[in-house]
N, CA, C and O atoms as a DFTB+ gen file, in Angstrom:
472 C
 N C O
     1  1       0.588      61.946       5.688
     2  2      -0.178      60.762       5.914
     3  2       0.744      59.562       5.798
     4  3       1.420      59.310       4.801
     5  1       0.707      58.861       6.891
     6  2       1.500      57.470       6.801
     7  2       0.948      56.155       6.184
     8  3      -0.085      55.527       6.420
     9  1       1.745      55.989       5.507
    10  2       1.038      54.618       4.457
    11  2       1.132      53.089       5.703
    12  3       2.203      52.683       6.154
    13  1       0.225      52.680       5.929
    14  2       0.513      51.311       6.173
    15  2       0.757      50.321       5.530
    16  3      -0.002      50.144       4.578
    17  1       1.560      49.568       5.685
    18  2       2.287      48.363       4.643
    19  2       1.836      47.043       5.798
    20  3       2.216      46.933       6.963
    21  1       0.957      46.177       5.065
    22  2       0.300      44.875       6.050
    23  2       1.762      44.076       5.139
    24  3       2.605      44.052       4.242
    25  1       0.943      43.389       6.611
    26  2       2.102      42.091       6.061
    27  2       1.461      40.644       6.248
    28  3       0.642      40.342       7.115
    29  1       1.996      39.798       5.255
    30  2       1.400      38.686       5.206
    31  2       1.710      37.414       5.742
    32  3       2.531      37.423       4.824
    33  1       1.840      36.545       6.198
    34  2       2.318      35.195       6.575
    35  2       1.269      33.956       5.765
    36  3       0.041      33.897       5.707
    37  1       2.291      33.077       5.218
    38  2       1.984      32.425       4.108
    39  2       2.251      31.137       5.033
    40  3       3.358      30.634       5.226
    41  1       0.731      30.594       5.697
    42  2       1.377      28.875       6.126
    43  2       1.447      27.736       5.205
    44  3       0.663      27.338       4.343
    45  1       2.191      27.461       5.470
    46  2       2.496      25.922       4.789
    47  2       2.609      25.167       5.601
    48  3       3.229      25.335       6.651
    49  1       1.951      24.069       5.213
    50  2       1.970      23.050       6.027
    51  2       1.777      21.696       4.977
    52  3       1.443      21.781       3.795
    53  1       2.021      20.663       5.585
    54  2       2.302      19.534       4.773
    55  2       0.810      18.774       4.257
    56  3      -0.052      18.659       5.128
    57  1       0.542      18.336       3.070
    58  2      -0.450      17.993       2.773
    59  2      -0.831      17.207       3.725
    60  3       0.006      16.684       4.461
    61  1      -2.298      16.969       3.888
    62  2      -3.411      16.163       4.163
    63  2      -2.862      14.715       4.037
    64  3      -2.210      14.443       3.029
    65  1      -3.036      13.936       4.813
    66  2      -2.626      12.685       4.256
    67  2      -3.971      11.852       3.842
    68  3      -5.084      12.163       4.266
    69  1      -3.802      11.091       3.229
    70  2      -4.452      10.073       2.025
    71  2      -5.662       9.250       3.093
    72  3      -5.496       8.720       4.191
    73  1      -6.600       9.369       2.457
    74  2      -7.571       8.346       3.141
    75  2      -7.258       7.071       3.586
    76  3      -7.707       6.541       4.602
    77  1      -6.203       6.432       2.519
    78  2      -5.544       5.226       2.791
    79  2      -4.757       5.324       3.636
    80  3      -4.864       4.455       4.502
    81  1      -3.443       6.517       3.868
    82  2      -2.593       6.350       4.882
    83  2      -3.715       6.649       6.582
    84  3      -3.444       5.735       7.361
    85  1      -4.613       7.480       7.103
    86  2      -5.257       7.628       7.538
    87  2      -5.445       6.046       8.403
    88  3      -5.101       5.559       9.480
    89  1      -6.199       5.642       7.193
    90  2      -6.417       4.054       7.519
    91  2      -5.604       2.969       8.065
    92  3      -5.940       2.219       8.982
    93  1      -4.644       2.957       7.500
    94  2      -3.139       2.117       7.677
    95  2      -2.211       2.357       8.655
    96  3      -1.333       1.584       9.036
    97  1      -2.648       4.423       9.381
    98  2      -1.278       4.118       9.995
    99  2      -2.461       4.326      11.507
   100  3      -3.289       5.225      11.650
   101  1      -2.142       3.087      12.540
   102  2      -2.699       3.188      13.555
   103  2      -2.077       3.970      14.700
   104  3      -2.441       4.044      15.874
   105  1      -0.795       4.679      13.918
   106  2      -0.103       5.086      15.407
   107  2      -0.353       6.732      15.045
   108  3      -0.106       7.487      15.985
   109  1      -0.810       7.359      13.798
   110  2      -1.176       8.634      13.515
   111  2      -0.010       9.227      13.294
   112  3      -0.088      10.456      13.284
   113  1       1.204       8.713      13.086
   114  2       2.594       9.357      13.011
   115  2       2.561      10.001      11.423
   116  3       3.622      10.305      10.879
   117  1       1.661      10.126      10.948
   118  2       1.499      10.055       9.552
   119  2       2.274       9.845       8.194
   120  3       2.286      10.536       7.175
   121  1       3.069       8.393       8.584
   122  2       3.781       8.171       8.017
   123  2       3.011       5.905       8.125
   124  3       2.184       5.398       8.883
   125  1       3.647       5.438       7.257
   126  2       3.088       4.095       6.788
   127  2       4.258       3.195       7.016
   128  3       4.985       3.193       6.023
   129  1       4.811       2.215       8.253
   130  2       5.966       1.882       8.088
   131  2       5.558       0.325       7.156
   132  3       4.565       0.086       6.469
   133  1       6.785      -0.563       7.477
   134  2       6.323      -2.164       6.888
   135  2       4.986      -2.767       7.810
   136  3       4.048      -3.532       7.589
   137  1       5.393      -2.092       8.774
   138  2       4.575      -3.275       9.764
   139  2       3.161      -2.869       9.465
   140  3       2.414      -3.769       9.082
   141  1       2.656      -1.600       9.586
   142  2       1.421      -0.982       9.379
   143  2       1.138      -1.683       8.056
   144  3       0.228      -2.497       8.213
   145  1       1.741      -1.641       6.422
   146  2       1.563      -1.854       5.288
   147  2       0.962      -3.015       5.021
   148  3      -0.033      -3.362       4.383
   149  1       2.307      -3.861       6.045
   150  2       1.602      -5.750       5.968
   151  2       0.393      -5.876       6.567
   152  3      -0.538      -6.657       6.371
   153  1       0.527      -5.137       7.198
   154  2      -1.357      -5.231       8.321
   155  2      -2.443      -5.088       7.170
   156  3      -3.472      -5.712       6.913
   157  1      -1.892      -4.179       6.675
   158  2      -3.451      -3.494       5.757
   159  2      -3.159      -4.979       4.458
   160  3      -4.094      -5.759       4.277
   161  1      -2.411      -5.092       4.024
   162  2      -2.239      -6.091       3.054
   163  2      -2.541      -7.386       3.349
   164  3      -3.216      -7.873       2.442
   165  1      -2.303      -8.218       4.321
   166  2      -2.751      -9.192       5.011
   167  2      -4.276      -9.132       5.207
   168  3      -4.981      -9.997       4.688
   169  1      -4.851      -8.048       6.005
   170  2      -6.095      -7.889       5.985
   171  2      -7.012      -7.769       4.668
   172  3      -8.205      -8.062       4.742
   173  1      -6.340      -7.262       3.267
   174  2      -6.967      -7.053       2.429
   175  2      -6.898      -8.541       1.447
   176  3      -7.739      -8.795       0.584
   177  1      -5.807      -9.371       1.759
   178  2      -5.929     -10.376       1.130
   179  2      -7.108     -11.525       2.069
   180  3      -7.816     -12.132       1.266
   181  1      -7.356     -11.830       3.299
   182  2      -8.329     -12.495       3.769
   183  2      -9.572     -11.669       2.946
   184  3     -10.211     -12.363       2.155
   185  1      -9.865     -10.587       3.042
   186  2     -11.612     -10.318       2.343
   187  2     -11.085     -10.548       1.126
   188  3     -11.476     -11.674       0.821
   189  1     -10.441     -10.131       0.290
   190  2     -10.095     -10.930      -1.220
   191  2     -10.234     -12.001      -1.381
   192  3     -10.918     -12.332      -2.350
   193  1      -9.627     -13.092      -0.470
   194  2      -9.975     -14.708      -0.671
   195  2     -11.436     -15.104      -0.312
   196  3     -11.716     -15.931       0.556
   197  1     -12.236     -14.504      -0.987
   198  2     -13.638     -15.344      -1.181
   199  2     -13.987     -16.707      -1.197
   200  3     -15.010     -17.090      -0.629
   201  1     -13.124     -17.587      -1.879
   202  2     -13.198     -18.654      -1.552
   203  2     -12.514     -19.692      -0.761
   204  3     -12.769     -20.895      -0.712
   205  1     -11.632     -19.045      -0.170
   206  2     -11.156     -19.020       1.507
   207  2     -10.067     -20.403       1.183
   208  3      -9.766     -21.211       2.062
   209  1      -9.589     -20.473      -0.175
   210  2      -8.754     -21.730      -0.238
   211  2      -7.243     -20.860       0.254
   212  3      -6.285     -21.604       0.043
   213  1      -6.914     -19.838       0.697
   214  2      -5.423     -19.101       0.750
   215  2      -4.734     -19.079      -0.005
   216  3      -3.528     -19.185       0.216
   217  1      -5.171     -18.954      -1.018
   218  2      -5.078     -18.198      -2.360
   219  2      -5.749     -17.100      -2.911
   220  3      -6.840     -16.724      -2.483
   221  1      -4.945     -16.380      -4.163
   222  2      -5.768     -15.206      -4.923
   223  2      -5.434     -15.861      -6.116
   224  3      -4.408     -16.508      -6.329
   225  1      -6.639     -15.588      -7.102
   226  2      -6.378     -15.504      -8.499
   227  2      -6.607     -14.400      -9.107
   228  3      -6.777     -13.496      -8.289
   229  1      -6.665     -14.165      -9.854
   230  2      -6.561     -12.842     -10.960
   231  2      -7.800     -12.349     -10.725
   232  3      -7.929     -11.158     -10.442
   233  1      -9.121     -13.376     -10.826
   234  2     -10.254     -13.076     -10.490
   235  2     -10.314     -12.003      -9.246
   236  3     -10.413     -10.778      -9.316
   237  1     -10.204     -13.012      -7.854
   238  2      -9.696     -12.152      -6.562
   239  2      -8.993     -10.818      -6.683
   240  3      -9.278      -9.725      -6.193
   241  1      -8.158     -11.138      -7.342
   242  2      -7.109     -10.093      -7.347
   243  2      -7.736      -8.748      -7.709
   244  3      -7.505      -7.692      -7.121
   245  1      -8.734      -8.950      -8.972
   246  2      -9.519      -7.571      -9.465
   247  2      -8.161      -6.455     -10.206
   248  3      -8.269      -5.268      -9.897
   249  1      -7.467      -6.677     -10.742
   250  2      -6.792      -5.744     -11.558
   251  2      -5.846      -4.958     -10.519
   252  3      -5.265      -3.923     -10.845
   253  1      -5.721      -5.641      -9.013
   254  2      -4.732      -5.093      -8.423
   255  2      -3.094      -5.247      -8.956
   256  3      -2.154      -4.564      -8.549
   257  1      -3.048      -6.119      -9.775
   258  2      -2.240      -7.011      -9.924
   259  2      -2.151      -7.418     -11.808
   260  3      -2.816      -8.261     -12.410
   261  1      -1.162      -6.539     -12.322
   262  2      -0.822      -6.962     -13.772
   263  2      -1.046      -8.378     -14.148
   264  3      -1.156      -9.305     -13.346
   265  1      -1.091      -8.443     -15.131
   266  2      -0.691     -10.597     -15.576
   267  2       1.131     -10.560     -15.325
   268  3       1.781     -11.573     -15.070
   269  1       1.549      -9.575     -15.424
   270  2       3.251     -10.243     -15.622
   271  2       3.389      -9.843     -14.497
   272  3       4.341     -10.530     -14.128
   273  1       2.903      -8.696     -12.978
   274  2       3.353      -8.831     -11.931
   275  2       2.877      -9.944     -11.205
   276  3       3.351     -10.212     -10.101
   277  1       1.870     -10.700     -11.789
   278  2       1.212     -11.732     -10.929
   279  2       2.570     -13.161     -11.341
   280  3       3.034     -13.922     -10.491
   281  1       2.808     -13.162     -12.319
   282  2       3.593     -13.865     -12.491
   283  2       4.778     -14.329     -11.944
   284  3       5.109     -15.455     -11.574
   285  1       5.502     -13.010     -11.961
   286  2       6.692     -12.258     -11.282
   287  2       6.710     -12.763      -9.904
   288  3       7.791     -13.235      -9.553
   289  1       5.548     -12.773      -8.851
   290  2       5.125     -12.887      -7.593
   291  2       4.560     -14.208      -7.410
   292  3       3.995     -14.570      -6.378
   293  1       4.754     -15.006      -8.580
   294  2       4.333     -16.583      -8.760
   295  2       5.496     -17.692      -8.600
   296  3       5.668     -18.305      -9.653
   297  1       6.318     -18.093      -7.566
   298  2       7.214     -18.546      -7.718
   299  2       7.018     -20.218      -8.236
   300  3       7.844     -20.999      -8.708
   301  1       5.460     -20.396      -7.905
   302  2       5.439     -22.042      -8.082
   303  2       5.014     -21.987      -9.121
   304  3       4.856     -23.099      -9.624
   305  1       4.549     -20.624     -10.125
   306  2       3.876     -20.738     -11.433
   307  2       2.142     -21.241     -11.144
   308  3       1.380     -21.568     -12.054
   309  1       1.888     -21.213     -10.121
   310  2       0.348     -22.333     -10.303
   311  2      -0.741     -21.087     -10.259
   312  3      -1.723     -21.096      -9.517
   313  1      -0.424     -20.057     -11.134
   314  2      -1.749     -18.759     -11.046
   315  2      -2.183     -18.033      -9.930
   316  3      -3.022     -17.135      -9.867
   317  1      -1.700     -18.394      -9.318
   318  2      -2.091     -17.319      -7.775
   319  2      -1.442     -17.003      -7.045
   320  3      -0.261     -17.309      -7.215
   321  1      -1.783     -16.271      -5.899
   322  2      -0.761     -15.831      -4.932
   323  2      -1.284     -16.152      -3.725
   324  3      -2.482     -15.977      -3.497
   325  1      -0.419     -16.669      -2.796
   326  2      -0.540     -17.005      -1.734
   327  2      -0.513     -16.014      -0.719
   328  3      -0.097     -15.000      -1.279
   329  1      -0.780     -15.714       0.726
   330  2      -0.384     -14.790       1.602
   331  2       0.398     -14.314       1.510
   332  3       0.435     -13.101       1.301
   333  1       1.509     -15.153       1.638
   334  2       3.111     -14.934       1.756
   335  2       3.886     -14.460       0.326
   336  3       4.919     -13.798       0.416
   337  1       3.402     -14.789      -0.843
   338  2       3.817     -14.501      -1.775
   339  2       2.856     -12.907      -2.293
   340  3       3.432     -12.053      -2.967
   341  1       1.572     -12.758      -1.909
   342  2       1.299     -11.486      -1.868
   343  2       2.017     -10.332      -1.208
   344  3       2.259      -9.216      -1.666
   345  1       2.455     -11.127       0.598
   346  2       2.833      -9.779       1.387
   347  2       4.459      -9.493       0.917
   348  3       5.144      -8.576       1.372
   349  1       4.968     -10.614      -0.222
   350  2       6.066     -10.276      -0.436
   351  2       6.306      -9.373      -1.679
   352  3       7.211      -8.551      -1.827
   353  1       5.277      -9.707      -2.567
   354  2       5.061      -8.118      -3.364
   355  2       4.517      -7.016      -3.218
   356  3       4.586      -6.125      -4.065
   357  1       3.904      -6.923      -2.132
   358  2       3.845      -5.475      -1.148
   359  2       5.004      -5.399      -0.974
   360  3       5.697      -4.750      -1.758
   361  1       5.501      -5.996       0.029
   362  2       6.963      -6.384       0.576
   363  2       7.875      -5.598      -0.484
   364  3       8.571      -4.730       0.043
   365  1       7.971      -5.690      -1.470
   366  2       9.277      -5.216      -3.016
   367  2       8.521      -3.954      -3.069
   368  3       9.262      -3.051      -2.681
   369  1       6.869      -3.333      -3.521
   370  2       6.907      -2.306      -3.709
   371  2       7.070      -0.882      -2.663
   372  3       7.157       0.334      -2.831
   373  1       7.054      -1.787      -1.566
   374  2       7.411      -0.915      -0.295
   375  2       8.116      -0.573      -0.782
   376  3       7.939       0.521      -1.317
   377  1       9.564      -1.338      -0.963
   378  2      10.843      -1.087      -0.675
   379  2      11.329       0.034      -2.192
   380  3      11.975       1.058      -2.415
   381  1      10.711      -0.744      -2.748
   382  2      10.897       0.446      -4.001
   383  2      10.112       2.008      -3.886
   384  3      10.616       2.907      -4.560
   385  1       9.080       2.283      -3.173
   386  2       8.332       3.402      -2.974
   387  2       8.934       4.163      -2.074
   388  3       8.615       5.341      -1.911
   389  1       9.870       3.567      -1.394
   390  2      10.710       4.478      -0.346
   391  2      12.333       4.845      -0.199
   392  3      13.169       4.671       0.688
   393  1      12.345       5.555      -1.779
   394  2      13.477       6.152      -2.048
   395  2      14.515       6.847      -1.100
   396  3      15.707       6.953      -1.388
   397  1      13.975       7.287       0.001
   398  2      14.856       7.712       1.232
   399  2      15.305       6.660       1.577
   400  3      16.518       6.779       1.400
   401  1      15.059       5.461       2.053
   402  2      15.253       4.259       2.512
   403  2      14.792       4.785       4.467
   404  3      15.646       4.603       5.335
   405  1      14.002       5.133       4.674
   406  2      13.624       5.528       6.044
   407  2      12.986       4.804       6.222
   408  3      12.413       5.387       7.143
   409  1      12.417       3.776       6.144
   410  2      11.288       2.853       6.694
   411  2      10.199       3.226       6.429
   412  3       9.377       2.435       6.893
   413  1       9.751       4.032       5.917
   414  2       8.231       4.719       6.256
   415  2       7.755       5.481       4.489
   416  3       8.433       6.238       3.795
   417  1       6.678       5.033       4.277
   418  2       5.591       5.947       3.176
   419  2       5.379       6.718       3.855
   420  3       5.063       6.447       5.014
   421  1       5.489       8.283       3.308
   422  2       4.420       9.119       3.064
   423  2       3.286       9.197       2.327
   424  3       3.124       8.415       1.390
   425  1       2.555       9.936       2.575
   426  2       0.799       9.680       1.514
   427  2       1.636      10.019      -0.040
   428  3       0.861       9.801      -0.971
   429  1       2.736      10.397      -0.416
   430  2       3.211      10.803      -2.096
   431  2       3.537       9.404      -2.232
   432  3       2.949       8.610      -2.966
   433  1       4.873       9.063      -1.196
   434  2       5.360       7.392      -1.538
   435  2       4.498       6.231      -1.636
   436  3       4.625       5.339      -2.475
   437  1       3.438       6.305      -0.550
   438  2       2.173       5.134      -0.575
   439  2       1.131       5.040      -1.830
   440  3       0.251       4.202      -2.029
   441  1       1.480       6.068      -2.539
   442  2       0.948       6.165      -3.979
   443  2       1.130       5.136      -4.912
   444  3       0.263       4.935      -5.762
   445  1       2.384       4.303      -4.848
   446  2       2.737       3.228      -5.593
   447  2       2.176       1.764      -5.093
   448  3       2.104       0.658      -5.629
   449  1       1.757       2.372      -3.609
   450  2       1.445       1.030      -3.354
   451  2       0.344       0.675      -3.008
   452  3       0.120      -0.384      -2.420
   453  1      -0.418       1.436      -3.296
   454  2      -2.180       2.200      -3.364
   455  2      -2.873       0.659      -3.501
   456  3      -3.608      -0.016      -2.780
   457  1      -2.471       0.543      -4.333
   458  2      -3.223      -0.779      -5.706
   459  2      -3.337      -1.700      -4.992
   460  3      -4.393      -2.332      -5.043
   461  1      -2.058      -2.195      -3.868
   462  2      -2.295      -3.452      -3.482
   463  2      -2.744      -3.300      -2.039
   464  3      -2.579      -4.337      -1.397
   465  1      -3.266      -2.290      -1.357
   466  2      -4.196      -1.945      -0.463
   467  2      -5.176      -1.513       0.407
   468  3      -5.377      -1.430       1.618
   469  1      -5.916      -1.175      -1.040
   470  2      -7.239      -1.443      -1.297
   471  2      -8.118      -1.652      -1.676
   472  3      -9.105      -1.717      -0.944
């Protein structure tokens, strides 16, 4: 009697990407470059500014945003963040979340930068 021996194939395939990257990347490359990031960040700071002066305060901000990173990202000191001074601390944690230096989050790397877009 001949024994049959099955055999198995084990797929792997790369995780699922993140509801957020999903969201952010419009080209489906499933990867998050700057340009996609600032989009979602830009967009998330207009519905944040509730009171539509183009500014965030801490209030706005909702705990996206430490007291000492808000600071950090405060160059005039006057408590808030402006557009430009928001998309520029996206802007730093990009650059820090993407240890390859490839331009691009993956849903593991966009993990750091979760907080400030959405």
């Amino acid at each position: 009697m001949a024994a049959i021996v099955g055999t198995s194939t084990l797929a792997v395939s790369a995780p699922a990407p993140s509801k957020l990257l999903t969201a952010i990347d419009p080209d489906k490359d499933g990867t998050a470059d700057m340009n996609e990031v600032r989009a979602a960040a830009g967009a998330l700071f207009d519905r944040l500014d509730r009171d539509h002066d183009g500014t965030l305060d801490a209030k706005e901000l909702r705990g996206r945003v430490s007291a000492k990173d808000l600071k950090a990202a405060d160059p005039d000191n006057d408590g808030t963040l402006t557009k430009d001074e928001y998309l520029a601390l996206v802007a730093g944690r990009f650059k820090a979340a993407d240890p390859d230096n490839d331009g691009t989050l993956d849903s593991k790397e966009l993990k750091s930068v979760a907080k400030l877009l959405k």
